[in-house]
Coordinates of N, CA, C and O in Angstrom, one line a residue:
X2 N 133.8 -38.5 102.5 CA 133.1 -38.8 103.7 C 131.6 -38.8 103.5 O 130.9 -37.9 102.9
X3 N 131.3 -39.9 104.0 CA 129.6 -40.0 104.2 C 128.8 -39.6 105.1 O 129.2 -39.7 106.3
X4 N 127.7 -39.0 104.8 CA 126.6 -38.6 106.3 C 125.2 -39.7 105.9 O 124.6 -39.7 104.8
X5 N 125.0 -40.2 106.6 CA 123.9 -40.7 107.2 C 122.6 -39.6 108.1 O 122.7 -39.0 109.2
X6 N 121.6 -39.7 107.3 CA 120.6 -39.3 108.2 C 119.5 -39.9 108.7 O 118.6 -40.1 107.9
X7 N 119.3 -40.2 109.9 CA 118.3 -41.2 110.8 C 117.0 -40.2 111.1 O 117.0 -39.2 111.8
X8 N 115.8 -40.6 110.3 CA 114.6 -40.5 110.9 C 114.5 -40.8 111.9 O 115.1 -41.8 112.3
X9 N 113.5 -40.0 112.9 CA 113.3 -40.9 114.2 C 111.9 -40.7 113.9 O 111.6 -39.6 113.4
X10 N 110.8 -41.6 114.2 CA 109.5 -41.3 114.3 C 108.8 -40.6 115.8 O 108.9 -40.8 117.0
X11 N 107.9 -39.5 114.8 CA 107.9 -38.4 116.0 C 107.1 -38.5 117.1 O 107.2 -37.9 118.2
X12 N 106.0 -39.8 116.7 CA 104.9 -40.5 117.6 C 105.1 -41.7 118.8 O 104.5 -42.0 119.9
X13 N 106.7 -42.2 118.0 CA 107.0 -43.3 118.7 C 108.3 -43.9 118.9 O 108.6 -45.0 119.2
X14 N 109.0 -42.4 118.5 CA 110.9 -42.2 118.7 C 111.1 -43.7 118.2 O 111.5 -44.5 119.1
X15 N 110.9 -44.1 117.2 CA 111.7 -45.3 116.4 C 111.6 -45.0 115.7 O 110.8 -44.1 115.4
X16 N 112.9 -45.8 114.6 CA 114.2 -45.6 113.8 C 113.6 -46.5 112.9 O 113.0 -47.5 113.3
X17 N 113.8 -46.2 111.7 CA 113.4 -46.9 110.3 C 114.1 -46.3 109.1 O 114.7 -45.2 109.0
X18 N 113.8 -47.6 108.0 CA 113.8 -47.0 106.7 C 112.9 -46.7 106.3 O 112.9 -46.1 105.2
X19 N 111.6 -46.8 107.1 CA 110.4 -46.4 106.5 C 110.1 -44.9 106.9 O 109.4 -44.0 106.3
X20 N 110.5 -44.9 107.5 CA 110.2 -43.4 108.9 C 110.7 -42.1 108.0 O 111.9 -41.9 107.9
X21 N 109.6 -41.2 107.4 CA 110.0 -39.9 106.4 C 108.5 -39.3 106.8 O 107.4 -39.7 107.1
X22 N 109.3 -38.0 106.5 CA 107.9 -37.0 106.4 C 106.3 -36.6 106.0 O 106.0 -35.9 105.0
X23 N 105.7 -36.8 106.4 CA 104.0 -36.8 106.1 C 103.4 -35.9 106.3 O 103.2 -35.6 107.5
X24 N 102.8 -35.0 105.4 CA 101.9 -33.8 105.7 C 100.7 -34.5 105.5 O 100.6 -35.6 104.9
X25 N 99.5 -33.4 106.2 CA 98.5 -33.9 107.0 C 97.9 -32.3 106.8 O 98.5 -31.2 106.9
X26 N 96.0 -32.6 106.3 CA 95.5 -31.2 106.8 C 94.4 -31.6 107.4 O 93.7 -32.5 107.4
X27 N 94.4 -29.9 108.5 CA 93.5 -30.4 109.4 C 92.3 -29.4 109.0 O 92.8 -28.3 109.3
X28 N 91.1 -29.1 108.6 CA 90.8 -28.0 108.9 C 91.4 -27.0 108.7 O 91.7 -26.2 109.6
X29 N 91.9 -26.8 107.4 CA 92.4 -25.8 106.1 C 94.0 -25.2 106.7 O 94.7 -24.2 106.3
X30 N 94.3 -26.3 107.8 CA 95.5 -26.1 108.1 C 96.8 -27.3 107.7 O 96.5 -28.5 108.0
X31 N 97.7 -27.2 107.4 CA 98.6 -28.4 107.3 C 99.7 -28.3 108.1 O 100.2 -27.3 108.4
X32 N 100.2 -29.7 108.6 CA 100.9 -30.0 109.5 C 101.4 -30.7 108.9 O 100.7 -31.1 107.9
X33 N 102.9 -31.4 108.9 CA 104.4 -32.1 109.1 C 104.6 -33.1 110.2 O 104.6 -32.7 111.3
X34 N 104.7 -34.1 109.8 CA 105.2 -34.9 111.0 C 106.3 -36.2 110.5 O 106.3 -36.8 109.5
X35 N 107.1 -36.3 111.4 CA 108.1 -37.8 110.7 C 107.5 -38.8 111.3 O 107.5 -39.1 112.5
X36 N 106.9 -39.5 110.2 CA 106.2 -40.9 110.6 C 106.8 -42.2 110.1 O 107.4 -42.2 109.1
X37 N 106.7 -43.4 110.9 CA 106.5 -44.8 109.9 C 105.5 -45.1 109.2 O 104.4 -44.5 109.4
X38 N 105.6 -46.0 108.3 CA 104.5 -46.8 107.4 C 103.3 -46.8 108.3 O 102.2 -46.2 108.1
X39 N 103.6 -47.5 109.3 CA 102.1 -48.4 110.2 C 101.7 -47.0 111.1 O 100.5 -46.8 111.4
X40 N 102.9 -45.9 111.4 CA 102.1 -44.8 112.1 C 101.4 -43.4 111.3 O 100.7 -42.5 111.7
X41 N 101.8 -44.0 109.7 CA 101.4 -43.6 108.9 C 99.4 -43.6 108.5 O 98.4 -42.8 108.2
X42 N 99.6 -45.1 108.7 CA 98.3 -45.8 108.4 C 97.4 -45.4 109.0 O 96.2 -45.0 108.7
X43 N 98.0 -45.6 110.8 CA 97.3 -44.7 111.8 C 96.5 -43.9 111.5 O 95.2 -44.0 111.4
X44 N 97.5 -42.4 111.3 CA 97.0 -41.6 111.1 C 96.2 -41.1 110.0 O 95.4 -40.2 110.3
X45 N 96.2 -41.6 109.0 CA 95.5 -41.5 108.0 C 93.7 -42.2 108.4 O 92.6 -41.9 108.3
X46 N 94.3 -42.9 108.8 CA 92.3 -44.0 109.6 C 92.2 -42.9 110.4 O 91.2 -42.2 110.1
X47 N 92.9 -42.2 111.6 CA 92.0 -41.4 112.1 C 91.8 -39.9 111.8 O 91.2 -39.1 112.5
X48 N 92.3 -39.7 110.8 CA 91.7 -38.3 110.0 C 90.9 -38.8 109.4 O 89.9 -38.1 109.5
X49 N 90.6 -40.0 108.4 CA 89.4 -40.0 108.1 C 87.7 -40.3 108.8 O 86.5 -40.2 108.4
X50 N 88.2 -40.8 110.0 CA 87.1 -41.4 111.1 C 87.0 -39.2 111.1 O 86.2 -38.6 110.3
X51 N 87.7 -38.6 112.1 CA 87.4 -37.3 111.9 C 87.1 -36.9 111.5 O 86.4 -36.1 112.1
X52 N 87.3 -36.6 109.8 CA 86.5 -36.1 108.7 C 85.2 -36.7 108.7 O 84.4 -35.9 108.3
X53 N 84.7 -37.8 109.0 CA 83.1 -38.1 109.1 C 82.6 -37.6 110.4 O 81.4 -37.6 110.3
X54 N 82.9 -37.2 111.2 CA 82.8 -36.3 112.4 C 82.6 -35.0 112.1 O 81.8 -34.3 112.7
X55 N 83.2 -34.6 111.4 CA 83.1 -33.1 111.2 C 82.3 -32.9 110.4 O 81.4 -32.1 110.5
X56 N 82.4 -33.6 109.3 CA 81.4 -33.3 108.1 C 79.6 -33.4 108.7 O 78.5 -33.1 108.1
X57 N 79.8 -33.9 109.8 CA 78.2 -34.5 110.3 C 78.0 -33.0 111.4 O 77.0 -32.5 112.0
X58 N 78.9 -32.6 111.4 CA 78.9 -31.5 112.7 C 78.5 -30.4 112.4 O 78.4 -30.1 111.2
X59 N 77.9 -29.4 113.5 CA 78.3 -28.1 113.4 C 79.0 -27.2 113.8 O 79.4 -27.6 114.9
X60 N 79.5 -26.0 113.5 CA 80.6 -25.7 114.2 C 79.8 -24.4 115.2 O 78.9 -23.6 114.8
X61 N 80.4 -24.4 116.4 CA 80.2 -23.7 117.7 C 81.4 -22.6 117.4 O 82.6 -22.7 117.3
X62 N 80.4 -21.5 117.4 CA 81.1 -19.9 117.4 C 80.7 -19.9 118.9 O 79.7 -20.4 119.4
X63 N 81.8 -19.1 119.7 CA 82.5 -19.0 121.1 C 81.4 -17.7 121.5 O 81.2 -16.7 120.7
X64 N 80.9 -17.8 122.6 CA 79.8 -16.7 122.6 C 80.7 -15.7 123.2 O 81.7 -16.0 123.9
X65 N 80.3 -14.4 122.7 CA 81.1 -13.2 123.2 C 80.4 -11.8 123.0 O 79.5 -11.7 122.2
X66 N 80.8 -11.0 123.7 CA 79.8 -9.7 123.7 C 79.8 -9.2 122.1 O 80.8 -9.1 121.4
X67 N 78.4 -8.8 121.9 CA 78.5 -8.3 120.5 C 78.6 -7.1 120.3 O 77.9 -6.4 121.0
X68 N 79.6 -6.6 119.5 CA 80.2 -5.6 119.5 C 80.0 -4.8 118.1 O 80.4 -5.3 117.1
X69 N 79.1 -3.6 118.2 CA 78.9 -2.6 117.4 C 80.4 -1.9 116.8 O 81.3 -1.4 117.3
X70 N 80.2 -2.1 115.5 CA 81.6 -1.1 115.3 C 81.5 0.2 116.1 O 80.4 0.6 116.6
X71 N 82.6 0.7 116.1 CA 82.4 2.3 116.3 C 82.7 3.0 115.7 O 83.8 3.0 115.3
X72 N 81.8 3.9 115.3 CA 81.5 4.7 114.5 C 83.3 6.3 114.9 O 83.8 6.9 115.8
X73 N 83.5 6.3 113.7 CA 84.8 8.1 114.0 C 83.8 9.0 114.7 O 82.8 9.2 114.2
X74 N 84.1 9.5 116.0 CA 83.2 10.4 116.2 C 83.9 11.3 116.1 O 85.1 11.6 116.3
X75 N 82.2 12.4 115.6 CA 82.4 13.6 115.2 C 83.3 14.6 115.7 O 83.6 14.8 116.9
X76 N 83.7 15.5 114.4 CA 85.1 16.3 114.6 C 84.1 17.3 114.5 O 83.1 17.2 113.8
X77 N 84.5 18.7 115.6 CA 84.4 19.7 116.0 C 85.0 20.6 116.2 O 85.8 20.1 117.0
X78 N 85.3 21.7 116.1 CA 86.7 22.5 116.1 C 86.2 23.5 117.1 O 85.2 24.2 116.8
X79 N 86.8 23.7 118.3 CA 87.0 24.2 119.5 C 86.1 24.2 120.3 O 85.9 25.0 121.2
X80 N 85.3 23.2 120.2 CA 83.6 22.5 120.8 C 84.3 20.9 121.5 O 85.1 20.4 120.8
X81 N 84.0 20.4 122.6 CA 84.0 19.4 122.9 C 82.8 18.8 123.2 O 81.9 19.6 123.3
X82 N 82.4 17.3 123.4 CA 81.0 16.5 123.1 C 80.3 17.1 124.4 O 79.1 17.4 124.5
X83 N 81.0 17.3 125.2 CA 80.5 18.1 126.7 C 79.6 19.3 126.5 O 78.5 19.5 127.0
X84 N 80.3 20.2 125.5 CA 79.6 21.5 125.0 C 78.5 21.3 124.3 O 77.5 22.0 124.5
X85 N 78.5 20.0 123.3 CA 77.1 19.7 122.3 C 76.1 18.9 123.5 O 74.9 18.7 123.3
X86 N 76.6 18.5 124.5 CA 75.5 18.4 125.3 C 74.6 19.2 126.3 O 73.4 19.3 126.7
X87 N 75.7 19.9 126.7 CA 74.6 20.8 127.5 C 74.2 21.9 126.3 O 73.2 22.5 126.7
X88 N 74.5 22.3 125.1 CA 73.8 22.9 124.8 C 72.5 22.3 124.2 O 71.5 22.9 123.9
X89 N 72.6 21.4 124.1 CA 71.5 20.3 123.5 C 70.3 20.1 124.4 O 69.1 20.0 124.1
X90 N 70.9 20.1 125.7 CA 69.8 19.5 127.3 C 69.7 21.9 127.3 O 68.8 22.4 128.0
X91 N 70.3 22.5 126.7 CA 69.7 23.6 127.0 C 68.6 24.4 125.7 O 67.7 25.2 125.8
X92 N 69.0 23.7 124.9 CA 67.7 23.3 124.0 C 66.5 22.7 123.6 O 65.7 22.7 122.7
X93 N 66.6 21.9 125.1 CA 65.5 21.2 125.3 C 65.4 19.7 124.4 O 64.5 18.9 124.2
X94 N 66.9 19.7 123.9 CA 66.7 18.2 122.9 C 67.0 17.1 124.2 O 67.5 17.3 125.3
X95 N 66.5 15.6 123.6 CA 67.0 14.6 124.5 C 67.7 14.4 124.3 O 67.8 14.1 123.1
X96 N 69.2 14.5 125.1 CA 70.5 13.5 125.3 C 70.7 12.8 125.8 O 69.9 12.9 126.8
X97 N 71.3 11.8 126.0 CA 71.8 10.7 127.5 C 72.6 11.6 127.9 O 72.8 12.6 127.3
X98 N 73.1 11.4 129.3 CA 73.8 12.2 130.1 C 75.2 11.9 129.9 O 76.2 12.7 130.0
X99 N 75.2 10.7 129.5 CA 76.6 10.0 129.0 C 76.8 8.9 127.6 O 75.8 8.6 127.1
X100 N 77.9 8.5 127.0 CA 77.7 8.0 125.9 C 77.9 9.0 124.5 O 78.5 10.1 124.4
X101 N 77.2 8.1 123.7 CA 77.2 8.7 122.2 C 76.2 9.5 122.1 O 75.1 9.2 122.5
X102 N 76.4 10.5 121.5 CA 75.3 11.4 121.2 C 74.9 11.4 119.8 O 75.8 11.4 118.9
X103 N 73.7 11.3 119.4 CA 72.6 10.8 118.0 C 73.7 12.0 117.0 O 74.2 13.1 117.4
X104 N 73.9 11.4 115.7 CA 74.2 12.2 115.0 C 73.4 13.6 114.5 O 74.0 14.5 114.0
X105 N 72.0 13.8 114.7 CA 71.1 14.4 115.0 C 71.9 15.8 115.9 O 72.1 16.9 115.4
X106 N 72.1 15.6 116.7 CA 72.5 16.4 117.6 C 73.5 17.3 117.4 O 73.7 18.5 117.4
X107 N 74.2 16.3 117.2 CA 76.1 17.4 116.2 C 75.6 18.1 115.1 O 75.8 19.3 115.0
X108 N 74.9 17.4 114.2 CA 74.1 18.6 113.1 C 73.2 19.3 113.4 O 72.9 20.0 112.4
X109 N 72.2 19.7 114.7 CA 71.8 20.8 114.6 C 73.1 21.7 115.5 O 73.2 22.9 115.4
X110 N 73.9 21.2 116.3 CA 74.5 22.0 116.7 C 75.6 22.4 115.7 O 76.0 23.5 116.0
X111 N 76.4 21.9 114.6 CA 76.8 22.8 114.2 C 76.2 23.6 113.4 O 77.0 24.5 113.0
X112 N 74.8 23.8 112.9 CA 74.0 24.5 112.4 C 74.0 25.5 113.3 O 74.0 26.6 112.8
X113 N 74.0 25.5 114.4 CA 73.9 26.3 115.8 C 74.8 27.4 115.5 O 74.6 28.6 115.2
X114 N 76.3 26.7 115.7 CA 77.8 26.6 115.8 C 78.1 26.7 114.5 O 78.4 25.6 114.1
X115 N 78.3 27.7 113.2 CA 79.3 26.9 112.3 C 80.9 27.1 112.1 O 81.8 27.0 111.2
X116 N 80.9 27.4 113.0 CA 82.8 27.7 113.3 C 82.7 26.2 114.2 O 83.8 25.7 114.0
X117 N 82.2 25.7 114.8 CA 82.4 24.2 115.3 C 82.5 23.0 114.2 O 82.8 21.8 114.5
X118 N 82.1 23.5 113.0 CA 82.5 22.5 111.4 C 83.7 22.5 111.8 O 84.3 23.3 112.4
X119 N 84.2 21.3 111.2 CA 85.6 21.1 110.9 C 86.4 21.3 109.3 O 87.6 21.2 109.0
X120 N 85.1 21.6 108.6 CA 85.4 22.2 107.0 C 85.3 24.1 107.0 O 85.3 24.8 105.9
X121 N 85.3 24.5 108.4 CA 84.9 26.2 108.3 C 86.6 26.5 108.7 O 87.0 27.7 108.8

C-alpha cells in the first residue's frame, strides 16, 4: 500500500509539486511555512525589501516606569523597620515617615541594638 502526501500551500491553500517547506528568519527568530515556488519568491522579495527597512531603522524600546532593583532589605532580629524608625526620628536622625530607610540608619541602629544583628 501506498501513501501519498499533499502539500497544501499555507498562503494560498493550493496543491503542488512544488509546494514544500520554507524556513524563514525574522529578527533572530525562525519560522516554517509550506510554500510554492512563486509564494516562495514572494516571500523572499519581501524579507529582503524588510531587511533594508530595518537595517536603516532604529529600534523603539517601549517606555515604562524605570525600575530600581530592590535592594534585600535589611535583616533584624526581633526589631521591625517601624522600631528603627521611630528610634531614629527619636534620635533626631532624618527618616521619611514611609518607604526605605538609608542604610545609614540600620547601622547606627544596630550599633545602638546589637542583639537586632542578625549574626548576634
Amino acid at each position: 500500500m501506498a501513501e501519498k502526501v499533499i502539500l497544501v500551500d499555507d498562503l494560498d491553500g493550493g496543491e503542488g509539486e512544488d509546494v514544500r517547506k520554507r524556513d524563514f528568519e525574522i529578527l533572530g527568530r525562525i519560522f516554517t511555512i509550506d510554500l510554492s515556488d512563486e509564494n516562495d519568491v514572494r516571500l523572499r522579495e519581501t524579507l529582503d525589501t524588510l531587511t533594508r527597512y530595518v537595517e536603516k531603522s532604529r529600534e523603539v524600546k517601549q517606555a515604562g516606569r524605570s525600575r530600581k532593583p530592590r535592594k534585600s532589605p535589611v535583616k533584624l532580629k526581633g526589631f521591625t523597620n517601624a522600631d528603627v524608625r521611630t528610634w531614629a526620628k527619636n534620635e533626631g536622625l532624618e527618616v521619611p515617615d514611609q518607604g526605605a530607610l538609608p542604610d545609614a540608619v540600620y547601622a547606627a541602629f544596630v550599633q545602638a541594638h546589637p542583639e537586632a544583628s542578625p549574626d548576634a
